[in-house]
């Protein structure tokens, strides 16, 4: 009877323990589900912040491209404006020269015109003298011929009382004839001279008139060209002012976007740190086995080797194995993508991937040491169960406890922090502006931007480790 009672008690205990175990397992599963939901929400926040960051950076790049084009336009317009101003200056100089030539031509024409007037007066006076002499001669001739013509003249001579009187009268008559002939010849010569001079002056006047017409045409042409170039200069200067105003507007917009980028950076860093802590807290409930080998393709091997080289080039071989261990531990963990490329390209995780360094190493080929380290990790070699690594600077900044230093990197499994000293209570938003939500600052993955961004905040890390903060 006692034995039956004892067996009953034992059976009841077993049933009770089983129900308790089942209940506890269900409770753990529920907690994990809630934590995974929280992780998903945080990841969504990170994705949204990453999208905003990318859109803002794209907008900055676009504005910078437009600004560069506008600066080129401004430079070209300044050159055009300078050339147009030089052209206008040249036209103005030519116009001044033409104005002087026109003025000189007008003065010359005034002199020639005055000379023509004088010649016309002289010609008119000569013509009047000719007319008067002609009339006088005609009267004398008429008188002579009306009194008997030649016989009349002979009668005058024959009526002389003496030879002396005859000679005197003959000489007198002959002098009158010579005088008339001389005056007629002088008049004719003067008339010819005046006419010839008048023709020369009129020819000169015609030449000056043609020259002035030519100068006037050049003056009008230059005036039109000057007006046209001044119009071009005005339009160019207006466009130049508009383009310069664009530059000011671009600078203002770029400053606003830069400010937005700086505001986003600490938000992303804080969200990454929060996600890493959530993952660490969930993994603390169930210890995962992240060891073992992994059957990788040649492409995956190259990705892993390139990332190891990008993150730990210059580190010891153990340091290289440490980076490879973190990547493969993540591949094996339920908290991260289950492929090598998926882990490496996960949002905001490995800085060398975002910077393009991994792509460059892939293009030229990883070095043999990193390929060997990658192959060993793929074969199952691990130097720890670490899921995170960053430089000591960032590990201390986030107050990570229980990390292991290998070279310049702090490796750890859980994102566990210690309380800050009483005098310092930094908030998550106080993260350095350079920090991105990944590695260094707390990307759910590699621990992040480590040296790459730490180098701007601390001079403790060497150049060769600048990529090793994920």
mmCIF file with all atom_site columns, N, CA and C in Angstrom, residues 315 351 389-398 405 407-410 432-436 439-441 447-463 465-470:
data_model
loop_
_atom_site.group_PDB
_atom_site.id
_atom_site.type_symbol
_atom_site.label_atom_id
_atom_site.label_alt_id
_atom_site.label_comp_id
_atom_site.label_asym_id
_atom_site.label_entity_id
_atom_site.label_seq_id
_atom_site.pdbx_PDB_ins_code
_atom_site.Cartn_x
_atom_site.Cartn_y
_atom_site.Cartn_z
_atom_site.occupancy
_atom_site.B_iso_or_equiv
_atom_site.pdbx_formal_charge
_atom_site.auth_seq_id
_atom_site.auth_comp_id
_atom_site.auth_asym_id
_atom_site.auth_atom_id
_atom_site.pdbx_PDB_model_num
ATOM 1   N N  . UNK A 1 315 ? 45.915 43.885 -39.223 1.00 0.00 ? 315 UNK A N  1
ATOM 2   C CA . UNK A 1 315 ? 45.741 43.182 -37.934 1.00 0.00 ? 315 UNK A CA 1
ATOM 3   C C  . UNK A 1 315 ? 46.469 41.838 -37.986 1.00 0.00 ? 315 UNK A C  1
ATOM 4   N N  . UNK A 1 351 ? 30.847 49.114 -42.515 1.00 0.00 ? 351 UNK A N  1
ATOM 5   C CA . UNK A 1 351 ? 31.229 50.383 -43.148 1.00 0.00 ? 351 UNK A CA 1
ATOM 6   C C  . UNK A 1 351 ? 31.973 50.190 -44.470 1.00 0.00 ? 351 UNK A C  1
ATOM 7   N N  . UNK A 1 389 ? 31.717 43.343 -33.022 1.00 0.00 ? 389 UNK A N  1
ATOM 8   C CA . UNK A 1 389 ? 33.060 43.856 -32.769 1.00 0.00 ? 389 UNK A CA 1
ATOM 9   C C  . UNK A 1 389 ? 33.108 45.325 -33.169 1.00 0.00 ? 389 UNK A C  1
ATOM 10  N N  . UNK A 1 390 ? 33.946 46.053 -32.493 1.00 0.00 ? 390 UNK A N  1
ATOM 11  C CA . UNK A 1 390 ? 34.158 47.470 -32.762 1.00 0.00 ? 390 UNK A CA 1
ATOM 12  C C  . UNK A 1 390 ? 35.483 47.868 -32.146 1.00 0.00 ? 390 UNK A C  1
ATOM 13  N N  . UNK A 1 391 ? 35.918 49.083 -32.388 1.00 0.00 ? 391 UNK A N  1
ATOM 14  C CA . UNK A 1 391 ? 37.156 49.518 -31.754 1.00 0.00 ? 391 UNK A CA 1
ATOM 15  C C  . UNK A 1 391 ? 36.904 49.767 -30.269 1.00 0.00 ? 391 UNK A C  1
ATOM 16  N N  . UNK A 1 392 ? 37.952 49.759 -29.504 1.00 0.00 ? 392 UNK A N  1
ATOM 17  C CA . UNK A 1 392 ? 37.822 49.972 -28.067 1.00 0.00 ? 392 UNK A CA 1
ATOM 18  C C  . UNK A 1 392 ? 37.216 51.351 -27.773 1.00 0.00 ? 392 UNK A C  1
ATOM 19  N N  . UNK A 1 393 ? 37.519 52.323 -28.634 1.00 0.00 ? 393 UNK A N  1
ATOM 20  C CA . UNK A 1 393 ? 36.960 53.665 -28.442 1.00 0.00 ? 393 UNK A CA 1
ATOM 21  C C  . UNK A 1 393 ? 35.442 53.600 -28.368 1.00 0.00 ? 393 UNK A C  1
ATOM 22  N N  . UNK A 1 394 ? 34.846 52.904 -29.366 1.00 0.00 ? 394 UNK A N  1
ATOM 23  C CA . UNK A 1 394 ? 33.375 52.848 -29.393 1.00 0.00 ? 394 UNK A CA 1
ATOM 24  C C  . UNK A 1 394 ? 32.824 51.920 -28.307 1.00 0.00 ? 394 UNK A C  1
ATOM 25  N N  . UNK A 1 395 ? 33.536 50.862 -28.030 1.00 0.00 ? 395 UNK A N  1
ATOM 26  C CA . UNK A 1 395 ? 33.081 49.970 -26.956 1.00 0.00 ? 395 UNK A CA 1
ATOM 27  C C  . UNK A 1 395 ? 33.004 50.723 -25.631 1.00 0.00 ? 395 UNK A C  1
ATOM 28  N N  . UNK A 1 396 ? 34.009 51.555 -25.355 1.00 0.00 ? 396 UNK A N  1
ATOM 29  C CA . UNK A 1 396 ? 33.988 52.353 -24.124 1.00 0.00 ? 396 UNK A CA 1
ATOM 30  C C  . UNK A 1 396 ? 32.942 53.459 -24.208 1.00 0.00 ? 396 UNK A C  1
ATOM 31  N N  . UNK A 1 397 ? 32.771 53.998 -25.421 1.00 0.00 ? 397 UNK A N  1
ATOM 32  C CA . UNK A 1 397 ? 31.769 55.053 -25.574 1.00 0.00 ? 397 UNK A CA 1
ATOM 33  C C  . UNK A 1 397 ? 30.376 54.527 -25.216 1.00 0.00 ? 397 UNK A C  1
ATOM 34  N N  . UNK A 1 398 ? 30.074 53.295 -25.686 1.00 0.00 ? 398 UNK A N  1
ATOM 35  C CA . UNK A 1 398 ? 28.760 52.701 -25.387 1.00 0.00 ? 398 UNK A CA 1
ATOM 36  C C  . UNK A 1 398 ? 28.742 51.935 -24.057 1.00 0.00 ? 398 UNK A C  1
ATOM 37  N N  . UNK A 1 405 ? 39.574 42.125 -26.167 1.00 0.00 ? 405 UNK A N  1
ATOM 38  C CA . UNK A 1 405 ? 40.364 42.865 -27.146 1.00 0.00 ? 405 UNK A CA 1
ATOM 39  C C  . UNK A 1 405 ? 41.238 41.895 -27.934 1.00 0.00 ? 405 UNK A C  1
ATOM 40  N N  . UNK A 1 407 ? 43.797 42.611 -30.980 1.00 0.00 ? 407 UNK A N  1
ATOM 41  C CA . UNK A 1 407 ? 44.348 43.689 -31.789 1.00 0.00 ? 407 UNK A CA 1
ATOM 42  C C  . UNK A 1 407 ? 43.691 45.010 -31.396 1.00 0.00 ? 407 UNK A C  1
ATOM 43  N N  . UNK A 1 408 ? 43.163 45.708 -32.358 1.00 0.00 ? 408 UNK A N  1
ATOM 44  C CA . UNK A 1 408 ? 42.515 46.989 -32.099 1.00 0.00 ? 408 UNK A CA 1
ATOM 45  C C  . UNK A 1 408 ? 41.001 46.893 -31.969 1.00 0.00 ? 408 UNK A C  1
ATOM 46  N N  . UNK A 1 409 ? 40.473 45.665 -31.947 1.00 0.00 ? 409 UNK A N  1
ATOM 47  C CA . UNK A 1 409 ? 39.025 45.488 -31.913 1.00 0.00 ? 409 UNK A CA 1
ATOM 48  C C  . UNK A 1 409 ? 38.561 44.845 -30.605 1.00 0.00 ? 409 UNK A C  1
ATOM 49  N N  . UNK A 1 410 ? 37.406 45.311 -30.169 1.00 0.00 ? 410 UNK A N  1
ATOM 50  C CA . UNK A 1 410 ? 36.753 44.729 -28.986 1.00 0.00 ? 410 UNK A CA 1
ATOM 51  C C  . UNK A 1 410 ? 35.666 43.785 -29.471 1.00 0.00 ? 410 UNK A C  1
ATOM 52  N N  . UNK A 1 432 ? 28.382 60.629 -31.308 1.00 0.00 ? 432 UNK A N  1
ATOM 53  C CA . UNK A 1 432 ? 29.085 61.517 -32.237 1.00 0.00 ? 432 UNK A CA 1
ATOM 54  C C  . UNK A 1 432 ? 28.364 61.590 -33.565 1.00 0.00 ? 432 UNK A C  1
ATOM 55  N N  . UNK A 1 433 ? 28.436 62.745 -34.185 1.00 0.00 ? 433 UNK A N  1
ATOM 56  C CA . UNK A 1 433 ? 27.727 62.961 -35.443 1.00 0.00 ? 433 UNK A CA 1
ATOM 57  C C  . UNK A 1 433 ? 28.195 62.009 -36.536 1.00 0.00 ? 433 UNK A C  1
ATOM 58  N N  . UNK A 1 434 ? 29.453 61.541 -36.430 1.00 0.00 ? 434 UNK A N  1
ATOM 59  C CA . UNK A 1 434 ? 29.986 60.663 -37.463 1.00 0.00 ? 434 UNK A CA 1
ATOM 60  C C  . UNK A 1 434 ? 29.444 59.249 -37.327 1.00 0.00 ? 434 UNK A C  1
ATOM 61  N N  . UNK A 1 435 ? 28.901 58.917 -36.195 1.00 0.00 ? 435 UNK A N  1
ATOM 62  C CA . UNK A 1 435 ? 28.495 57.539 -35.938 1.00 0.00 ? 435 UNK A CA 1
ATOM 63  C C  . UNK A 1 435 ? 27.282 57.154 -36.759 1.00 0.00 ? 435 UNK A C  1
ATOM 64  N N  . UNK A 1 436 ? 27.337 56.007 -37.389 1.00 0.00 ? 436 UNK A N  1
ATOM 65  C CA . UNK A 1 436 ? 26.181 55.503 -38.109 1.00 0.00 ? 436 UNK A CA 1
ATOM 66  C C  . UNK A 1 436 ? 25.627 54.311 -37.356 1.00 0.00 ? 436 UNK A C  1
ATOM 67  N N  . UNK A 1 439 ? 27.979 49.014 -36.929 1.00 0.00 ? 439 UNK A N  1
ATOM 68  C CA . UNK A 1 439 ? 29.119 48.566 -36.177 1.00 0.00 ? 439 UNK A CA 1
ATOM 69  C C  . UNK A 1 439 ? 29.465 49.383 -34.987 1.00 0.00 ? 439 UNK A C  1
ATOM 70  N N  . UNK A 1 440 ? 30.190 50.448 -35.210 1.00 0.00 ? 440 UNK A N  1
ATOM 71  C CA . UNK A 1 440 ? 30.754 51.157 -34.081 1.00 0.00 ? 440 UNK A CA 1
ATOM 72  C C  . UNK A 1 440 ? 29.710 51.564 -33.100 1.00 0.00 ? 440 UNK A C  1
ATOM 73  N N  . UNK A 1 441 ? 28.683 52.142 -33.596 1.00 0.00 ? 441 UNK A N  1
ATOM 74  C CA . UNK A 1 441 ? 27.754 52.720 -32.680 1.00 0.00 ? 441 UNK A CA 1
ATOM 75  C C  . UNK A 1 441 ? 26.767 51.732 -32.230 1.00 0.00 ? 441 UNK A C  1
ATOM 76  N N  . UNK A 1 447 ? 29.329 46.064 -35.088 1.00 0.00 ? 447 UNK A N  1
ATOM 77  C CA . UNK A 1 447 ? 29.951 46.981 -34.171 1.00 0.00 ? 447 UNK A CA 1
ATOM 78  C C  . UNK A 1 447 ? 30.548 48.118 -34.904 1.00 0.00 ? 447 UNK A C  1
ATOM 79  N N  . UNK A 1 448 ? 30.549 48.209 -36.045 1.00 0.00 ? 448 UNK A N  1
ATOM 80  C CA . UNK A 1 448 ? 30.495 49.162 -36.992 1.00 0.00 ? 448 UNK A CA 1
ATOM 81  C C  . UNK A 1 448 ? 31.547 49.980 -37.618 1.00 0.00 ? 448 UNK A C  1
ATOM 82  N N  . UNK A 1 449 ? 31.349 51.251 -37.602 1.00 0.00 ? 449 UNK A N  1
ATOM 83  C CA . UNK A 1 449 ? 32.149 52.167 -38.382 1.00 0.00 ? 449 UNK A CA 1
ATOM 84  C C  . UNK A 1 449 ? 33.501 52.374 -37.747 1.00 0.00 ? 449 UNK A C  1
ATOM 85  N N  . UNK A 1 450 ? 33.763 51.647 -36.758 1.00 0.00 ? 450 UNK A N  1
ATOM 86  C CA . UNK A 1 450 ? 34.844 51.827 -35.828 1.00 0.00 ? 450 UNK A CA 1
ATOM 87  C C  . UNK A 1 450 ? 35.866 52.826 -36.247 1.00 0.00 ? 450 UNK A C  1
ATOM 88  N N  . UNK A 1 451 ? 36.985 52.336 -36.736 1.00 0.00 ? 451 UNK A N  1
ATOM 89  C CA . UNK A 1 451 ? 38.101 53.244 -36.941 1.00 0.00 ? 451 UNK A CA 1
ATOM 90  C C  . UNK A 1 451 ? 37.771 54.274 -37.987 1.00 0.00 ? 451 UNK A C  1
ATOM 91  N N  . UNK A 1 452 ? 36.926 53.900 -38.924 1.00 0.00 ? 452 UNK A N  1
ATOM 92  C CA . UNK A 1 452 ? 36.633 54.826 -39.999 1.00 0.00 ? 452 UNK A CA 1
ATOM 93  C C  . UNK A 1 452 ? 36.072 56.102 -39.447 1.00 0.00 ? 452 UNK A C  1
ATOM 94  N N  . UNK A 1 453 ? 35.183 56.001 -38.478 1.00 0.00 ? 453 UNK A N  1
ATOM 95  C CA . UNK A 1 453 ? 34.615 57.205 -37.912 1.00 0.00 ? 453 UNK A CA 1
ATOM 96  C C  . UNK A 1 453 ? 35.313 57.606 -36.638 1.00 0.00 ? 453 UNK A C  1
ATOM 97  N N  . UNK A 1 454 ? 35.910 56.642 -35.953 1.00 0.00 ? 454 UNK A N  1
ATOM 98  C CA . UNK A 1 454 ? 36.641 57.006 -34.755 1.00 0.00 ? 454 UNK A CA 1
ATOM 99  C C  . UNK A 1 454 ? 37.826 57.881 -35.116 1.00 0.00 ? 454 UNK A C  1
ATOM 100 N N  . UNK A 1 455 ? 38.381 57.702 -36.323 1.00 0.00 ? 455 UNK A N  1
ATOM 101 C CA . UNK A 1 455 ? 39.562 58.459 -36.693 1.00 0.00 ? 455 UNK A CA 1
ATOM 102 C C  . UNK A 1 455 ? 39.299 59.946 -36.703 1.00 0.00 ? 455 UNK A C  1
ATOM 103 N N  . UNK A 1 456 ? 38.034 60.315 -36.821 1.00 0.00 ? 456 UNK A N  1
ATOM 104 C CA . UNK A 1 456 ? 37.705 61.728 -36.790 1.00 0.00 ? 456 UNK A CA 1
ATOM 105 C C  . UNK A 1 456 ? 37.429 62.194 -35.373 1.00 0.00 ? 456 UNK A C  1
ATOM 106 N N  . UNK A 1 457 ? 37.279 61.259 -34.449 1.00 0.00 ? 457 UNK A N  1
ATOM 107 C CA . UNK A 1 457 ? 37.001 61.619 -33.067 1.00 0.00 ? 457 UNK A CA 1
ATOM 108 C C  . UNK A 1 457 ? 38.133 61.260 -32.128 1.00 0.00 ? 457 UNK A C  1
ATOM 109 N N  . UNK A 1 458 ? 38.998 60.371 -32.566 1.00 0.00 ? 458 UNK A N  1
ATOM 110 C CA . UNK A 1 458 ? 40.101 59.958 -31.706 1.00 0.00 ? 458 UNK A CA 1
ATOM 111 C C  . UNK A 1 458 ? 41.283 59.594 -32.578 1.00 0.00 ? 458 UNK A C  1
ATOM 112 N N  . UNK A 1 459 ? 42.465 59.897 -32.140 1.00 0.00 ? 459 UNK A N  1
ATOM 113 C CA . UNK A 1 459 ? 43.655 59.594 -32.911 1.00 0.00 ? 459 UNK A CA 1
ATOM 114 C C  . UNK A 1 459 ? 44.327 58.332 -32.391 1.00 0.00 ? 459 UNK A C  1
ATOM 115 N N  . UNK A 1 460 ? 43.573 57.523 -31.638 1.00 0.00 ? 460 UNK A N  1
ATOM 116 C CA . UNK A 1 460 ? 44.172 56.355 -31.047 1.00 0.00 ? 460 UNK A CA 1
ATOM 117 C C  . UNK A 1 460 ? 44.414 55.261 -32.084 1.00 0.00 ? 460 UNK A C  1
ATOM 118 N N  . UNK A 1 461 ? 43.581 55.230 -33.149 1.00 0.00 ? 461 UNK A N  1
ATOM 119 C CA . UNK A 1 461 ? 43.677 54.126 -34.092 1.00 0.00 ? 461 UNK A CA 1
ATOM 120 C C  . UNK A 1 461 ? 44.595 54.478 -35.243 1.00 0.00 ? 461 UNK A C  1
ATOM 121 N N  . UNK A 1 462 ? 45.262 53.522 -35.756 1.00 0.00 ? 462 UNK A N  1
ATOM 122 C CA . UNK A 1 462 ? 46.161 53.743 -36.885 1.00 0.00 ? 462 UNK A CA 1
ATOM 123 C C  . UNK A 1 462 ? 45.360 53.763 -38.168 1.00 0.00 ? 462 UNK A C  1
ATOM 124 N N  . UNK A 1 463 ? 45.989 54.282 -39.232 1.00 0.00 ? 463 UNK A N  1
ATOM 125 C CA . UNK A 1 463 ? 45.314 54.372 -40.534 1.00 0.00 ? 463 UNK A CA 1
ATOM 126 C C  . UNK A 1 463 ? 44.927 52.994 -41.046 1.00 0.00 ? 463 UNK A C  1
ATOM 127 N N  . UNK A 1 465 ? 43.803 50.563 -39.565 1.00 0.00 ? 465 UNK A N  1
ATOM 128 C CA . UNK A 1 465 ? 42.632 49.979 -38.911 1.00 0.00 ? 465 UNK A CA 1
ATOM 129 C C  . UNK A 1 465 ? 41.386 50.820 -39.154 1.00 0.00 ? 465 UNK A C  1
ATOM 130 N N  . UNK A 1 466 ? 41.472 51.783 -40.042 1.00 0.00 ? 466 UNK A N  1
ATOM 131 C CA . UNK A 1 466 ? 40.368 52.715 -40.193 1.00 0.00 ? 466 UNK A CA 1
ATOM 132 C C  . UNK A 1 466 ? 39.113 52.049 -40.683 1.00 0.00 ? 466 UNK A C  1
ATOM 133 N N  . UNK A 1 467 ? 39.231 50.907 -41.345 1.00 0.00 ? 467 UNK A N  1
ATOM 134 C CA . UNK A 1 467 ? 38.052 50.215 -41.822 1.00 0.00 ? 467 UNK A CA 1
ATOM 135 C C  . UNK A 1 467 ? 37.581 49.137 -40.874 1.00 0.00 ? 467 UNK A C  1
ATOM 136 N N  . UNK A 1 468 ? 38.171 48.968 -39.751 1.00 0.00 ? 468 UNK A N  1
ATOM 137 C CA . UNK A 1 468 ? 37.922 47.763 -38.976 1.00 0.00 ? 468 UNK A CA 1
ATOM 138 C C  . UNK A 1 468 ? 36.960 47.889 -37.877 1.00 0.00 ? 468 UNK A C  1
ATOM 139 N N  . UNK A 1 469 ? 36.027 48.808 -37.974 1.00 0.00 ? 469 UNK A N  1
ATOM 140 C CA . UNK A 1 469 ? 35.186 48.964 -36.825 1.00 0.00 ? 469 UNK A CA 1
ATOM 141 C C  . UNK A 1 469 ? 33.913 48.241 -36.888 1.00 0.00 ? 469 UNK A C  1
ATOM 142 N N  . UNK A 1 470 ? 33.699 47.459 -37.918 1.00 0.00 ? 470 UNK A N  1
ATOM 143 C CA . UNK A 1 470 ? 32.394 46.837 -37.947 1.00 0.00 ? 470 UNK A CA 1
ATOM 144 C C  . UNK A 1 470 ? 32.459 45.638 -37.057 1.00 0.00 ? 470 UNK A C  1
#
